[in-house]
PDB file of C-alpha atoms in Angstrom:
ATOM      1  CA  MET A 798       0.003  -0.057   0.028  1.00 44.00           C
ATOM      2  CA  THR A 799       1.703   3.082  -1.177  1.00 48.00           C
ATOM      3  CA  ASP A 800      -1.223   5.366  -1.729  1.00 54.00           C
ATOM      4  CA  SER A 801      -2.265   7.870   0.868  1.00 55.00           C
ATOM      5  CA  ALA A 802      -5.215   5.727   1.943  1.00 56.00           C
ATOM      6  CA  GLY A 803      -2.781   2.940   2.715  1.00 55.00           C
ATOM      7  CA  ALA A 804      -0.508   5.313   4.620  1.00 51.00           C
ATOM      8  CA  LYS A 805      -3.467   6.467   6.775  1.00 56.00           C
ATOM      9  CA  ARG A 806      -4.431   2.897   7.578  1.00 55.00           C
ATOM     10  CA  GLN A 807      -0.884   2.109   8.788  1.00 60.00           C
ATOM     11  CA  ALA A 808      -0.510   5.234  10.934  1.00 68.00           C
ATOM     12  CA  ARG A 809       0.970   4.427  14.195  1.00 81.00           C
ATOM     13  CA  TYR A 810      -0.367   6.062  17.394  1.00 85.00           C
ATOM     14  CA  SER A 811       1.087   6.360  20.841  1.00 86.00           C
ATOM     15  CA  ASN A 812       0.016   3.758  23.459  1.00 84.00           C
ATOM     16  CA  HIS A 813      -1.470   6.643  25.295  1.00 89.00           C
ATOM     17  CA  ALA A 814      -3.576   7.908  22.398  1.00 89.00           C
ATOM     18  CA  ILE A 815      -6.598   5.949  23.634  1.00 90.00           C
ATOM     19  CA  HIS A 816      -6.283   7.554  27.104  1.00 92.00           C
ATOM     20  CA  LEU A 817      -6.292  11.023  25.523  1.00 93.00           C
ATOM     21  CA  MET A 818      -9.389  10.233  23.467  1.00 92.00           C
ATOM     22  CA  ARG A 819     -11.200   8.614  26.524  1.00 93.00           C
ATOM     23  CA  THR A 820     -10.196  11.603  28.775  1.00 94.00           C
ATOM     24  CA  ALA A 821     -11.484  14.028  26.176  1.00 94.00           C
ATOM     25  CA  GLN A 822     -14.773  12.116  25.801  1.00 93.00           C
ATOM     26  CA  MET A 823     -15.254  11.956  29.545  1.00 95.00           C
ATOM     27  CA  SER A 824     -14.526  15.638  29.901  1.00 95.00           C
ATOM     28  CA  THR A 825     -17.161  16.485  27.300  1.00 93.00           C
ATOM     29  CA  LEU A 826     -19.659  14.316  28.934  1.00 93.00           C
ATOM     30  CA  LYS A 827     -18.905  15.791  32.292  1.00 96.00           C
ATOM     31  CA  LEU A 828     -19.380  19.369  30.869  1.00 95.00           C
ATOM     32  CA  SER A 829     -22.678  18.233  29.429  1.00 94.00           C
ATOM     33  CA  GLN A 830     -23.772  16.858  32.781  1.00 96.00           C
ATOM     34  CA  MET A 831     -22.769  20.072  34.513  1.00 96.00           C
ATOM     35  CA  ALA A 832     -24.738  22.116  32.019  1.00 95.00           C
ATOM     36  CA  ASP A 833     -27.778  19.950  32.672  1.00 96.00           C
ATOM     37  CA  GLN A 834     -27.377  20.294  36.430  1.00 97.00           C
ATOM     38  CA  LYS A 835     -27.011  24.010  36.289  1.00 96.00           C
ATOM     39  CA  ALA A 836     -30.110  24.240  34.066  1.00 96.00           C
ATOM     40  CA  SER A 837     -31.983  22.075  36.540  1.00 96.00           C
ATOM     41  CA  ILE A 838     -30.994  24.295  39.399  1.00 97.00           C
ATOM     42  CA  LEU A 839     -32.032  27.440  37.571  1.00 97.00           C
ATOM     43  CA  LEU A 840     -35.319  25.715  36.537  1.00 96.00           C
ATOM     44  CA  GLY A 841     -36.051  24.987  40.248  1.00 96.00           C
ATOM     45  CA  ALA A 842     -35.294  28.584  41.232  1.00 95.00           C
ATOM     46  CA  THR A 843     -37.339  30.145  38.502  1.00 94.00           C
ATOM     47  CA  PHE A 844     -40.283  27.908  39.018  1.00 92.00           C
ATOM     48  CA  LEU A 845     -40.224  28.725  42.683  1.00 95.00           C
ATOM     49  CA  VAL A 846     -40.254  32.360  42.007  1.00 94.00           C
ATOM     50  CA  PHE A 847     -42.931  31.993  39.296  1.00 88.00           C
ATOM     51  CA  SER A 848     -45.153  29.787  41.542  1.00 91.00           C
ATOM     52  CA  LEU A 849     -44.906  32.207  44.489  1.00 91.00           C
ATOM     53  CA  SER A 850     -45.732  35.063  42.094  1.00 92.00           C
ATOM     54  CA  VAL A 851     -48.777  33.293  40.748  1.00 90.00           C
ATOM     55  CA  SER A 852     -50.026  32.521  44.285  1.00 91.00           C
ATOM     56  CA  ARG A 853     -49.626  36.267  45.130  1.00 91.00           C
ATOM     57  CA  ALA A 854     -51.437  37.223  41.964  1.00 89.00           C
ATOM     58  CA  LEU A 855     -54.375  35.013  42.901  1.00 91.00           C
ATOM     59  CA  THR A 856     -54.738  36.926  46.134  1.00 91.00           C
ATOM     60  CA  GLY A 857     -54.856  40.125  44.186  1.00 87.00           C
ATOM     61  CA  GLN A 858     -51.693  41.506  45.757  1.00 85.00           C
ATOM     62  CA  MET A 859     -49.154  41.642  42.977  1.00 89.00           C
ATOM     63  CA  PRO A 860     -46.747  44.560  42.967  1.00 93.00           C
ATOM     64  CA  VAL A 861     -45.077  45.647  39.844  1.00 94.00           C
ATOM     65  CA  SER A 862     -41.768  44.431  41.075  1.00 94.00           C
ATOM     66  CA  LEU A 863     -43.091  40.970  41.560  1.00 94.00           C
ATOM     67  CA  MET A 864     -44.552  40.903  38.108  1.00 94.00           C
ATOM     68  CA  ILE A 865     -41.250  41.902  36.722  1.00 96.00           C
ATOM     69  CA  LEU A 866     -39.441  39.113  38.637  1.00 95.00           C
ATOM     70  CA  ALA A 867     -42.081  36.576  37.583  1.00 95.00           C
ATOM     71  CA  SER A 868     -41.693  37.616  33.955  1.00 96.00           C
ATOM     72  CA  PHE A 869     -37.932  37.413  33.881  1.00 97.00           C
ATOM     73  CA  SER A 870     -38.093  34.116  35.841  1.00 96.00           C
ATOM     74  CA  PHE A 871     -40.472  32.717  33.253  1.00 96.00           C
ATOM     75  CA  ALA A 872     -38.225  33.845  30.339  1.00 97.00           C
ATOM     76  CA  SER A 873     -35.151  32.411  32.107  1.00 97.00           C
ATOM     77  CA  SER A 874     -36.925  29.044  32.592  1.00 97.00           C
ATOM     78  CA  LEU A 875     -37.694  28.854  28.932  1.00 97.00           C
ATOM     79  CA  CYS A 876     -34.072  29.372  28.062  1.00 97.00           C
ATOM     80  CA  ALA A 877     -33.055  26.763  30.634  1.00 97.00           C
ATOM     81  CA  VAL A 878     -35.552  24.293  29.066  1.00 96.00           C
ATOM     82  CA  MET A 879     -34.039  25.030  25.673  1.00 96.00           C
ATOM     83  CA  ALA A 880     -30.582  24.131  27.017  1.00 96.00           C
ATOM     84  CA  VAL A 881     -31.668  20.709  28.051  1.00 94.00           C
ATOM     85  CA  LEU A 882     -34.332  19.969  25.418  1.00 92.00           C
ATOM     86  CA  PRO A 883     -33.067  17.030  23.312  1.00 86.00           C
ATOM     87  CA  LYS A 884     -33.189  17.243  19.622  1.00 80.00           C
ATOM     88  CA  VAL A 885     -35.390  14.454  18.326  1.00 74.00           C
ATOM     89  CA  GLY A 886     -36.079  13.411  14.782  1.00 70.00           C
ATOM     90  CA  ARG A 887     -34.335  11.854  11.893  1.00 73.00           C
ATOM     91  CA  PRO A 888     -30.602  12.877  11.330  1.00 70.00           C
ATOM     92  CA  ASP A 889     -29.911  15.034   8.299  1.00 69.00           C
ATOM     93  CA  GLY A 890     -29.179  11.963   6.271  1.00 64.00           C
ATOM     94  CA  LYS A 891     -25.647  13.034   5.208  1.00 68.00           C
ATOM     95  CA  ILE A 892     -23.470   9.919   5.721  1.00 64.00           C
ATOM     96  CA  ALA A 893     -20.419  12.096   6.616  1.00 65.00           C
ATOM     97  CA  ASN A 894     -22.332  13.629   9.507  1.00 74.00           C
ATOM     98  CA  ARG A 895     -23.708  10.274  10.696  1.00 82.00           C
ATOM     99  CA  ASN A 896     -22.365   9.371  14.143  1.00 87.00           C
ATOM    100  CA  LEU A 897     -22.271   5.680  14.537  1.00 88.00           C
ATOM    101  CA  ILE A 898     -21.928   5.803  18.286  1.00 89.00           C
ATOM    102  CA  PHE A 899     -24.759   8.195  19.075  1.00 87.00           C
ATOM    103  CA  PHE A 900     -28.123   6.510  19.596  1.00 85.00           C
ATOM    104  CA  GLY A 901     -29.941   9.444  17.946  1.00 82.00           C
ATOM    105  CA  HIS A 902     -28.252   8.518  14.675  1.00 83.00           C
ATOM    106  CA  TYR A 903     -27.894   4.770  14.708  1.00 85.00           C
ATOM    107  CA  THR A 904     -31.397   4.010  15.787  1.00 85.00           C
ATOM    108  CA  TRP A 905     -32.600   5.217  12.431  1.00 85.00           C
ATOM    109  CA  MET A 906     -30.357   2.805  10.673  1.00 87.00           C
ATOM    110  CA  ASP A 907     -31.044  -0.889   9.889  1.00 90.00           C
ATOM    111  CA  GLU A 908     -29.347  -3.067  12.524  1.00 93.00           C
ATOM    112  CA  GLU A 909     -27.353  -4.979  10.001  1.00 95.00           C
ATOM    113  CA  GLU A 910     -26.241  -1.809   8.241  1.00 92.00           C
ATOM    114  CA  TRP A 911     -25.180  -0.237  11.526  1.00 91.00           C
ATOM    115  CA  THR A 912     -23.324  -3.301  12.641  1.00 93.00           C
ATOM    116  CA  GLU A 913     -21.478  -3.602   9.498  1.00 94.00           C
ATOM    117  CA  GLU A 914     -20.437   0.042   9.377  1.00 92.00           C
ATOM    118  CA  LEU A 915     -19.375  -0.026  13.051  1.00 92.00           C
ATOM    119  CA  LEU A 916     -17.360  -3.065  12.556  1.00 94.00           C
ATOM    120  CA  GLU A 917     -15.668  -1.367   9.615  1.00 94.00           C
ATOM    121  CA  ARG A 918     -14.776   1.517  11.836  1.00 91.00           C
ATOM    122  CA  LEU A 919     -13.130  -0.838  14.297  1.00 92.00           C
ATOM    123  CA  GLU A 920     -10.744  -2.333  11.700  1.00 93.00           C
ATOM    124  CA  THR A 921      -7.860   0.082  12.344  1.00 91.00           C
ATOM    125  CA  ASP A 922      -6.705   2.324  15.068  1.00 90.00           C
ATOM    126  CA  ARG A 923      -7.186   5.301  12.777  1.00 92.00           C
ATOM    127  CA  THR A 924     -10.809   4.573  12.026  1.00 91.00           C
ATOM    128  CA  VAL A 925     -11.503   3.913  15.710  1.00 92.00           C
ATOM    129  CA  PHE A 926      -9.915   7.292  16.628  1.00 92.00           C
ATOM    130  CA  GLU A 927     -11.775   9.004  13.760  1.00 92.00           C
ATOM    131  CA  THR A 928     -15.055   7.620  15.077  1.00 93.00           C
ATOM    132  CA  MET A 929     -14.322   8.807  18.588  1.00 93.00           C
ATOM    133  CA  ALA A 930     -13.071  12.219  17.415  1.00 93.00           C
ATOM    134  CA  HIS A 931     -16.350  12.558  15.286  1.00 92.00           C
ATOM    135  CA  ASP A 932     -18.404  11.791  18.323  1.00 93.00           C
ATOM    136  CA  MET A 933     -16.489  14.338  20.437  1.00 94.00           C
ATOM    137  CA  TYR A 934     -16.725  17.005  17.846  1.00 93.00           C
ATOM    138  CA  GLN A 935     -20.462  16.565  17.524  1.00 91.00           C
ATOM    139  CA  ASN A 936     -20.903  16.626  21.260  1.00 92.00           C
ATOM    140  CA  GLY A 937     -18.832  19.670  21.560  1.00 93.00           C
ATOM    141  CA  GLN A 938     -20.891  21.407  18.815  1.00 92.00           C
ATOM    142  CA  VAL A 939     -24.077  20.629  20.851  1.00 90.00           C
ATOM    143  CA  LEU A 940     -22.390  21.870  24.041  1.00 94.00           C
ATOM    144  CA  ALA A 941     -21.186  25.158  22.585  1.00 93.00           C
ATOM    145  CA  GLY A 942     -23.887  25.842  20.059  1.00 92.00           C
ATOM    146  CA  LYS A 943     -26.896  24.931  22.208  1.00 94.00           C
ATOM    147  CA  LYS A 944     -26.451  24.014  25.818  1.00 96.00           C
ATOM    148  CA  TYR A 945     -23.966  26.522  27.027  1.00 96.00           C
ATOM    149  CA  ARG A 946     -25.491  29.282  24.782  1.00 97.00           C
ATOM    150  CA  PHE A 947     -28.983  28.822  26.189  1.00 97.00           C
ATOM    151  CA  LEU A 948     -27.695  28.211  29.683  1.00 97.00           C
ATOM    152  CA  ALA A 949     -25.678  31.475  29.632  1.00 97.00           C
ATOM    153  CA  LEU A 950     -28.790  33.296  28.282  1.00 98.00           C
ATOM    154  CA  ALA A 951     -30.943  31.793  30.985  1.00 98.00           C
ATOM    155  CA  TYR A 952     -28.611  32.999  33.771  1.00 97.00           C
ATOM    156  CA  LYS A 953     -28.213  36.465  32.174  1.00 98.00           C
ATOM    157  CA  VAL A 954     -31.990  36.885  31.875  1.00 98.00           C
ATOM    158  CA  PHE A 955     -32.468  35.781  35.526  1.00 97.00           C
ATOM    159  CA  MET A 956     -29.770  38.112  36.815  1.00 97.00           C
ATOM    160  CA  THR A 957     -31.081  40.954  34.756  1.00 98.00           C
ATOM    161  CA  GLY A 958     -34.597  40.296  36.168  1.00 97.00           C
ATOM    162  CA  LEU A 959     -33.163  40.352  39.718  1.00 96.00           C
ATOM    163  CA  PHE A 960     -31.484  43.735  39.224  1.00 98.00           C
ATOM    164  CA  VAL A 961     -34.527  45.272  37.475  1.00 98.00           C
ATOM    165  CA  THR A 962     -36.713  43.941  40.194  1.00 97.00           C
ATOM    166  CA  LEU A 963     -34.421  45.382  42.875  1.00 97.00           C
ATOM    167  CA  ALA A 964     -34.519  48.826  41.235  1.00 98.00           C
ATOM    168  CA  VAL A 965     -38.376  48.746  40.792  1.00 97.00           C
ATOM    169  CA  PHE A 966     -38.770  47.564  44.337  1.00 96.00           C
ATOM    170  CA  ALA A 967     -36.588  50.315  45.606  1.00 97.00           C
ATOM    171  CA  PHE A 968     -38.657  52.734  43.695  1.00 96.00           C
ATOM    172  CA  GLU A 969     -41.919  51.317  44.979  1.00 94.00           C
ATOM    173  CA  MET A 970     -40.648  51.582  48.584  1.00 94.00           C
ATOM    174  CA  ALA A 971     -39.421  55.086  48.079  1.00 95.00           C
ATOM    175  CA  THR A 972     -42.702  56.252  46.661  1.00 93.00           C
ATOM    176  CA  SER A 973     -45.075  54.503  49.058  1.00 84.00           C
TER     177      SER A 973
END
């Protein structure tokens, strides 16, 4: 094999390469779990604020500051839900983007087709590492492009709501 494909198939990797790949995958998984936990914490806080606001509104005693806090809490909770909301549906169909080790992709494949493609990916170290790298890259895209973006927005909306509420509450106290 003198062609470039043959050279790729015979590439040698450090004995520690698999440890690097596994560590990177575990780090990405941990970051995803942390984002989910942070979104869950924020959801709990915003739903508590929103529930208390609704109960106050039912009694007819709803100051403007509490309406503002409830509104920002609701908006923040929507962003937090978007951060953890899974994408469901058929993958885009492009074979190059198909992730053979992500259930959201391979469950749409015929079992024999998936098994055959996966076994082909296991034939060389290079294709194993390519498969792992592809999975890490796609997970990172979801983390950066969705989870962390919506999570940051959720916290910013909530913090903004707290500051606006404080300012309006101070104004209400000063004018009453």
